[in-house]
Tab-separated table of C-alpha atoms and ligand atoms in Angstrom:
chain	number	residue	atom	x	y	z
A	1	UNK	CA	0.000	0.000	0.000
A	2	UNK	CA	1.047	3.638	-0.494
A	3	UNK	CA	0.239	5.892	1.920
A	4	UNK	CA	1.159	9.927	1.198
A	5	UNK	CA	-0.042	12.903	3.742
A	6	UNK	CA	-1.390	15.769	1.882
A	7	UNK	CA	-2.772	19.393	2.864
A	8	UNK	CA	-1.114	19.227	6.320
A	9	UNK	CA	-3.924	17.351	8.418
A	10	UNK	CA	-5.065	14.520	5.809
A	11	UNK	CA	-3.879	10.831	5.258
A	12	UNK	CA	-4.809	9.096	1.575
A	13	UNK	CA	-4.057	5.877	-0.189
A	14	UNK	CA	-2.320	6.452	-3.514
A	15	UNK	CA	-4.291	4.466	-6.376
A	16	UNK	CA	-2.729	5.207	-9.982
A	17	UNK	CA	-2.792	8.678	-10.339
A	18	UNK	CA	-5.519	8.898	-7.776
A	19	UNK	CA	-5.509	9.567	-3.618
A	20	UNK	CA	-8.354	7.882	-1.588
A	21	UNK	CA	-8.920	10.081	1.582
A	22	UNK	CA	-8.824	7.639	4.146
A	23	UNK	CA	-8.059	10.441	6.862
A	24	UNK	CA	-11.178	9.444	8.930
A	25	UNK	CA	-9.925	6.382	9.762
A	26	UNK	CA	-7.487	7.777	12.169
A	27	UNK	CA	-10.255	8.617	14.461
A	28	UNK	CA	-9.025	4.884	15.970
A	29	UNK	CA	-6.140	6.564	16.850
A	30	UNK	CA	-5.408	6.975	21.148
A	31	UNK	CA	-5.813	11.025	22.243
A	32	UNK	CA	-2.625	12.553	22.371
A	33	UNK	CA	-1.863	13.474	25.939
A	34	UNK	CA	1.047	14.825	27.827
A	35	UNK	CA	3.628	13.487	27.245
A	36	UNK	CA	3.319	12.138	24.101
A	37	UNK	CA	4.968	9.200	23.237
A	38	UNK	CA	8.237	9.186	21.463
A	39	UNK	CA	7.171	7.641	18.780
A	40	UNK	CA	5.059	8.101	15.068
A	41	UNK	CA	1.147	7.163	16.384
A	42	UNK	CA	0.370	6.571	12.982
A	43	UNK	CA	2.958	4.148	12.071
A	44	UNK	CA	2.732	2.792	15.425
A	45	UNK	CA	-0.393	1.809	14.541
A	46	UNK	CA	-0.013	0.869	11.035
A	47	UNK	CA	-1.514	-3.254	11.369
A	48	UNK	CA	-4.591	-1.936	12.706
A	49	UNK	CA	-4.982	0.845	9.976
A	50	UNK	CA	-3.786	-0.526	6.843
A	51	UNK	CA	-7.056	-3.045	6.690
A	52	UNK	CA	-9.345	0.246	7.382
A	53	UNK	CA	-7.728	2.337	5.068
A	54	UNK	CA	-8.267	-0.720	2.496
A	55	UNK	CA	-11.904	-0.772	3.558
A	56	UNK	CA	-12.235	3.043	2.216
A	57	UNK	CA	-10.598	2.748	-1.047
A	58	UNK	CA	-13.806	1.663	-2.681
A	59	UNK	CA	-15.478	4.866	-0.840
A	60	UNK	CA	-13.263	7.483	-0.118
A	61	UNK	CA	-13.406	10.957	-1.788
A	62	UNK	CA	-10.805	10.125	-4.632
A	63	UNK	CA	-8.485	13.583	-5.476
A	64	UNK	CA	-5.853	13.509	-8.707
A	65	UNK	CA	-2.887	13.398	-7.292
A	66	UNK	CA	-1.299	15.552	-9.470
A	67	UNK	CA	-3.491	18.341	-7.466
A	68	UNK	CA	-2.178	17.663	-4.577
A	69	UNK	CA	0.764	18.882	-2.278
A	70	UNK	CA	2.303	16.233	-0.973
A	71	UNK	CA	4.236	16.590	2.840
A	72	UNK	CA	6.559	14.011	4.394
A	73	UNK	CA	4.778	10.651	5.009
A	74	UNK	CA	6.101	10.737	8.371
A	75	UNK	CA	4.353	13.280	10.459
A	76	UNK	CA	6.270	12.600	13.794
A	77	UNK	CA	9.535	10.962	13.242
A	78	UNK	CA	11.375	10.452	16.546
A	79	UNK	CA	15.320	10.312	14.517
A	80	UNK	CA	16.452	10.399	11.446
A	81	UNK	CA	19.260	7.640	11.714
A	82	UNK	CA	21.861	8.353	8.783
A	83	UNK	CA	24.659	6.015	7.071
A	84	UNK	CA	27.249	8.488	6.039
A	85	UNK	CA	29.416	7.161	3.145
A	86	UNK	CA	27.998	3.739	2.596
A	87	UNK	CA	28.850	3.276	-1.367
A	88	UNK	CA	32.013	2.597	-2.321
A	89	UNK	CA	31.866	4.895	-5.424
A	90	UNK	CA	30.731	8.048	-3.432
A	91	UNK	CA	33.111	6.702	-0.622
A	92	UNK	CA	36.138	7.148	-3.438
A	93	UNK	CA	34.486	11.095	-4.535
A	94	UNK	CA	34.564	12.229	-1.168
A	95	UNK	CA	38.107	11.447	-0.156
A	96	UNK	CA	39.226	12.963	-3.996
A	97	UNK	CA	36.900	16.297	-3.889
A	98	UNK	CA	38.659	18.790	-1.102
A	99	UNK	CA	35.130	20.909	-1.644
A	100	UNK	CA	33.535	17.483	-0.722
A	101	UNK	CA	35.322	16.280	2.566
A	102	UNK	CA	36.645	19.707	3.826
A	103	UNK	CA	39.559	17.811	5.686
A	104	UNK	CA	36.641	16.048	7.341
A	105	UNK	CA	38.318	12.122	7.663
A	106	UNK	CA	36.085	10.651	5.835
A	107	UNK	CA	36.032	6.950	7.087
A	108	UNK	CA	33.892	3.606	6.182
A	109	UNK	CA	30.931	3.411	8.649
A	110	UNK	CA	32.348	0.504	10.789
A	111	UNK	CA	34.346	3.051	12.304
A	112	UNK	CA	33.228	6.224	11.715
A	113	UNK	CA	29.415	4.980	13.256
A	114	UNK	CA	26.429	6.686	12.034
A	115	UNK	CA	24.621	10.245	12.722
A	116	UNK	CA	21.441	11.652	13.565
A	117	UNK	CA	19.626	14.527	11.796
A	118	UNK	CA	17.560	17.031	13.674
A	119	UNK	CA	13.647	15.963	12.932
A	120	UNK	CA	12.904	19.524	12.387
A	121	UNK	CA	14.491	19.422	8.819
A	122	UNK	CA	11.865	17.136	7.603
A	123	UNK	CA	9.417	18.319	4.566
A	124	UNK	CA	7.841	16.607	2.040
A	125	UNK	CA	8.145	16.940	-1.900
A	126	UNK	CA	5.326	19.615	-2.310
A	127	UNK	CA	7.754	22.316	0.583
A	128	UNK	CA	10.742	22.242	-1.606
A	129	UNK	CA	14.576	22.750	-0.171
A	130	UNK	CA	15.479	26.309	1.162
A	131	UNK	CA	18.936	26.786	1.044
A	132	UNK	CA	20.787	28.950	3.825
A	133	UNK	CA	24.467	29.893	3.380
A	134	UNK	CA	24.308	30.066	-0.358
A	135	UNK	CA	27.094	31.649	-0.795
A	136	UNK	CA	28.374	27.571	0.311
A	137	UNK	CA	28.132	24.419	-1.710
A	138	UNK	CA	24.886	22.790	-1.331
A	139	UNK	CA	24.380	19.476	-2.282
A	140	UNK	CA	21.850	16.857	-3.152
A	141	UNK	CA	21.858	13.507	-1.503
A	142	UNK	CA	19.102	10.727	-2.900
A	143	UNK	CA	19.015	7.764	-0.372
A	144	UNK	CA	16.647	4.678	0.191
A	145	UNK	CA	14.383	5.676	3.544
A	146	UNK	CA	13.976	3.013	5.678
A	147	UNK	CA	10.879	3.950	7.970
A	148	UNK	CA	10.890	1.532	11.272
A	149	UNK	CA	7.763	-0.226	12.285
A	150	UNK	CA	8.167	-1.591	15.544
A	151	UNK	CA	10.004	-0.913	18.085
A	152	UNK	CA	13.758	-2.288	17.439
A	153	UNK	CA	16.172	-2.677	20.367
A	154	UNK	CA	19.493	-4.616	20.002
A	155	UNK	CA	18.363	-6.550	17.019
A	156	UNK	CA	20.140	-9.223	15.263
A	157	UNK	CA	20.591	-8.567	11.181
A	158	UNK	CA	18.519	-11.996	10.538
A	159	UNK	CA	15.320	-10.413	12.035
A	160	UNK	CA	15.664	-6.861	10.904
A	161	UNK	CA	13.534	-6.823	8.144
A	162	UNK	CA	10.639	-7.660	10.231
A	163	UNK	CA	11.127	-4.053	11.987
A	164	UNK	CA	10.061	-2.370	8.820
A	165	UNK	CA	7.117	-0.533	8.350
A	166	UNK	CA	7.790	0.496	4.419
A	167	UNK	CA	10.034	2.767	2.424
A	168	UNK	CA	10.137	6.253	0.834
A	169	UNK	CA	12.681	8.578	-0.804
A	170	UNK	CA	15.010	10.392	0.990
A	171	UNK	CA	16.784	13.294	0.254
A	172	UNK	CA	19.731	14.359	2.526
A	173	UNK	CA	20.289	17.770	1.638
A	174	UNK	CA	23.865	18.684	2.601
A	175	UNK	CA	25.717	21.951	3.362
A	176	UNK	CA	29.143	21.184	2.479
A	177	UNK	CA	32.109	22.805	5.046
A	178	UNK	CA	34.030	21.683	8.322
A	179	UNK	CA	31.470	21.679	10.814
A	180	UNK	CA	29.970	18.851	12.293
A	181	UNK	CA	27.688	16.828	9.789
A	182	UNK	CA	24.776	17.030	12.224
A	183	UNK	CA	24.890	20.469	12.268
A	184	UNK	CA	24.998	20.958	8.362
A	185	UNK	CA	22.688	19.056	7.518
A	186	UNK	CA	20.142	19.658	9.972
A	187	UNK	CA	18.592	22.949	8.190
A	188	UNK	CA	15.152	23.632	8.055
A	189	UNK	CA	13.960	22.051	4.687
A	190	UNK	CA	17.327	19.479	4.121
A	191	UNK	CA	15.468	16.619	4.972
A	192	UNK	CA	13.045	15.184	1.931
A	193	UNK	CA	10.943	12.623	2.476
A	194	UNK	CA	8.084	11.046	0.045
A	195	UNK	CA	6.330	11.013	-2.015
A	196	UNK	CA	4.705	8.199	0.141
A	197	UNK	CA	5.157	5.116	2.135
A	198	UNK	CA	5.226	2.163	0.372
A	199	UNK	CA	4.595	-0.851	2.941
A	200	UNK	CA	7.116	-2.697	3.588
A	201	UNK	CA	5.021	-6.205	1.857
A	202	UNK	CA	5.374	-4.402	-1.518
A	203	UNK	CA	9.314	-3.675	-1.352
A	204	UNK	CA	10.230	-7.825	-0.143
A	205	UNK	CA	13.747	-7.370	-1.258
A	206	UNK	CA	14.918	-4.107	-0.833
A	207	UNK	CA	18.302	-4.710	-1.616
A	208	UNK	CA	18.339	-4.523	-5.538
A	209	UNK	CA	16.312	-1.018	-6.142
A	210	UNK	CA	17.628	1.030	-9.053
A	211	UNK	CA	17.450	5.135	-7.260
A	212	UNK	CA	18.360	7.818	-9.260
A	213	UNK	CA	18.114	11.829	-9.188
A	214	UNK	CA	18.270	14.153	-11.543
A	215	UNK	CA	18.891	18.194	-11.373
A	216	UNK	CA	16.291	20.127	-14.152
A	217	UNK	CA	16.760	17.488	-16.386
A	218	UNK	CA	20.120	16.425	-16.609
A	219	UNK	CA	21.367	12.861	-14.851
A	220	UNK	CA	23.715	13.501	-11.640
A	221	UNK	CA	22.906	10.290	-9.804
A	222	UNK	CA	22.167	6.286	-10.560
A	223	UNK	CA	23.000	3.260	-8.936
A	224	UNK	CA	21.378	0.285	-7.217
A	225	UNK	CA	21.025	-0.571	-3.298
A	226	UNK	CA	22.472	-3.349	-4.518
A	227	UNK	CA	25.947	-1.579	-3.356
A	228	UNK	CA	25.508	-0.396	-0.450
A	229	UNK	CA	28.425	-1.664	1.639
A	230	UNK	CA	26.421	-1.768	4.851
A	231	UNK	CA	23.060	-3.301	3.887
A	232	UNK	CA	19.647	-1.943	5.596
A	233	UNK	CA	19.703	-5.307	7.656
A	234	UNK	CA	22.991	-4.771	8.895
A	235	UNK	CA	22.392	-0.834	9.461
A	236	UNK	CA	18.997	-1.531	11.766
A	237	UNK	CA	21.650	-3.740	13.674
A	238	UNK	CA	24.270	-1.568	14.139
A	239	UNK	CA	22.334	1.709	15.183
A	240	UNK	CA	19.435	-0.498	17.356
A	241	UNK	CA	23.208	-2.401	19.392
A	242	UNK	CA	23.279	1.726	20.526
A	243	UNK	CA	19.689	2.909	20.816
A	244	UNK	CA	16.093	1.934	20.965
A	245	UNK	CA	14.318	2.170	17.675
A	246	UNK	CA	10.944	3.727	17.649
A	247	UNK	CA	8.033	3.250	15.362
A	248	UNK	CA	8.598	6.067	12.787
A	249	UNK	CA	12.436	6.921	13.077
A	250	UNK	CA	13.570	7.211	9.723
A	251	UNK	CA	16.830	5.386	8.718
A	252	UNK	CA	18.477	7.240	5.609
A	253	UNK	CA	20.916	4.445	4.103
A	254	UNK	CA	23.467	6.705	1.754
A	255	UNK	CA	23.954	7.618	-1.381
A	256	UNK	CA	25.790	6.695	-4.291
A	257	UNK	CA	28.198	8.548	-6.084
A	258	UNK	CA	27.377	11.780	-8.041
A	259	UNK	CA	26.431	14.003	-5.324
A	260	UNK	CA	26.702	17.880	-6.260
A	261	UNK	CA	25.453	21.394	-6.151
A	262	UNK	CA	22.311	22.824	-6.198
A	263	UNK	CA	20.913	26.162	-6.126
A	264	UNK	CA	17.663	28.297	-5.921
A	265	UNK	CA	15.375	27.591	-9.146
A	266	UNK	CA	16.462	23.996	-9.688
A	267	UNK	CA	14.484	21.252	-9.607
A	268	UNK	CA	15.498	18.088	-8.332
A	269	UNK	CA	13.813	14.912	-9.451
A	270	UNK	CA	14.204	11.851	-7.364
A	271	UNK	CA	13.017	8.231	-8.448
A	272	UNK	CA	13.493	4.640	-6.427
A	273	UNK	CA	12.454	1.621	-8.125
A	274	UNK	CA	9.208	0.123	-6.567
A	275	UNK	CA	8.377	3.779	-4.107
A	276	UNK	CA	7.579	6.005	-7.299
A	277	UNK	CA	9.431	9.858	-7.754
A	278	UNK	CA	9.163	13.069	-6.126
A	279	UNK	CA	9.695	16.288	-7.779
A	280	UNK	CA	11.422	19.177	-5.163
A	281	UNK	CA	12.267	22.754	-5.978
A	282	UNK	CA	15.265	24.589	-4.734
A	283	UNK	CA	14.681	27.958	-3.175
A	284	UNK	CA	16.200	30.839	-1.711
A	285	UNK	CA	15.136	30.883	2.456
A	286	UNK	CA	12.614	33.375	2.821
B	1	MN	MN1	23.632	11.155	3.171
């Protein structure tokens, strides 16, 4: 199933080029009350909805989705768990492009470990990137999103899978300079996600997707999840041996080679084999 968010406060069921609103059947949803967990409610609830949002599609007020403005298809994501250099290809660009690594040591993820994003840089497709410090290199980053299902603590690569609510595109939008890679690529906006969740029954192997991105046309990155030197079984280990994984942290697993600039008035068009492709304009912050 593929499930977008749309118009801030409603939930739909892609269908073709079609969205079922299946936003009422949320109202099974517990009352938020202080504190609120630390987790997605929606995704943390995901079994139980998926059959009633299935139970709508015949009924639901259909929109084109083509009319629609698409957010992030995670409303409430707890972390955004990121591989840093996890292809060997983009593993040999960064160490060769100074503007690139920045004397940063850029090391395989076995030792270097992974990072965390702030959650407040998460939009979806329709919000477009708004780049701060432009007079810096700002690049694009497509990744596979892995959003977590259930909650995942210490678990072994064999089971991993099974933690896995569904998928989505990720873009990790990246300021490029010496500072800390949390802080540059935490800005407001640098954090894509969409166009939709694709359940994780639909995406069985997600180890041999073809992603790609392109800048206003013109081909900057392609390559498969097929080499990602740590695989999304292995990277669900690694980060859940350090912390608790919570229904609706995202996991971003690195990109591939071909990472570069963007500026205001591009467009950036992201595809995944088996989640769809998301459109995103670059802007000047306003
Ligand atoms: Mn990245």
């Amino acid at each position: 199933m593929r499930i977008c968010r749309f118009e801030n406060d409603r939930v739909g069921v892609v269908d073709g080029d079609e969205v079922v609103d299946v936003t009422a059947a949320l109202d099974i949803l517990p009352t938020c009350r202080y504190p609120l967990a630390k987790n997605d409610p929606l995704i943390a609830n995901l079994n139980l909805l998926v059959p009633l949002f299935r139970e709508r599609i015949g009924t639901g007020r259909r929109r084109a989705l083509a009319d629609l403005d698409l957010k992030s298809p995670i409303a409430n994501a707890g972390k955004v768990v990121c591989a840093p250099v996890n292809y060997r290809k983009h593993l040999d660009e960064a160490r060769a492009d100074a503007d690139i690594h920045f004397n940063n040591k850029i090391l395989e993820i076995q030792q270097v470990g992974l990072f965390l994003k702030a959650t407040s840089s998460i939009v979806g497709p329709s919000e477009g990137v708004s780049i701060r410090h432009p007079q810096r290199r700002n690049d694009h980053e497509v990744e596979l999103a892995v959003i977590i299902g259930t909650q995942a603590n210490r678990v072994a690569r064999e089971e991993a899978l099974n933690y896995v609510a569904g998928y989505c595109i990720g873009l990790d939008m990246t300021l490029r300079g010496p500072e800390d890679r949390s802080l540059r690529k935490s800005i407001d906006t640098y954090t894509v996600l969409g166009p939709w969740i694709v359940t994780a029954d639909e995406i069985p192997d997600p180890s041999s997707l073809n992603l790609s991105l392109t800048v206003n046309g013109a081909l900057r990155q392609a390559a498969n999840t097929g080499s990602l030197l740590v695989g999304i079984p292995e990277l669900i280990e690694f980060a859940s041996s350090f912390y608790t994984l919570m229904p609706g942290d995202v996991v971003l697993t690195g990109t591939p080679e071909g990472v570069g600039p963007i500026i205001p008035g591009d467009i950036m068009e992201a595809s995944i084999d088996g989640i769809g492709r998301m459109s995103v304009e670059v802007n000047a912050v306003h």
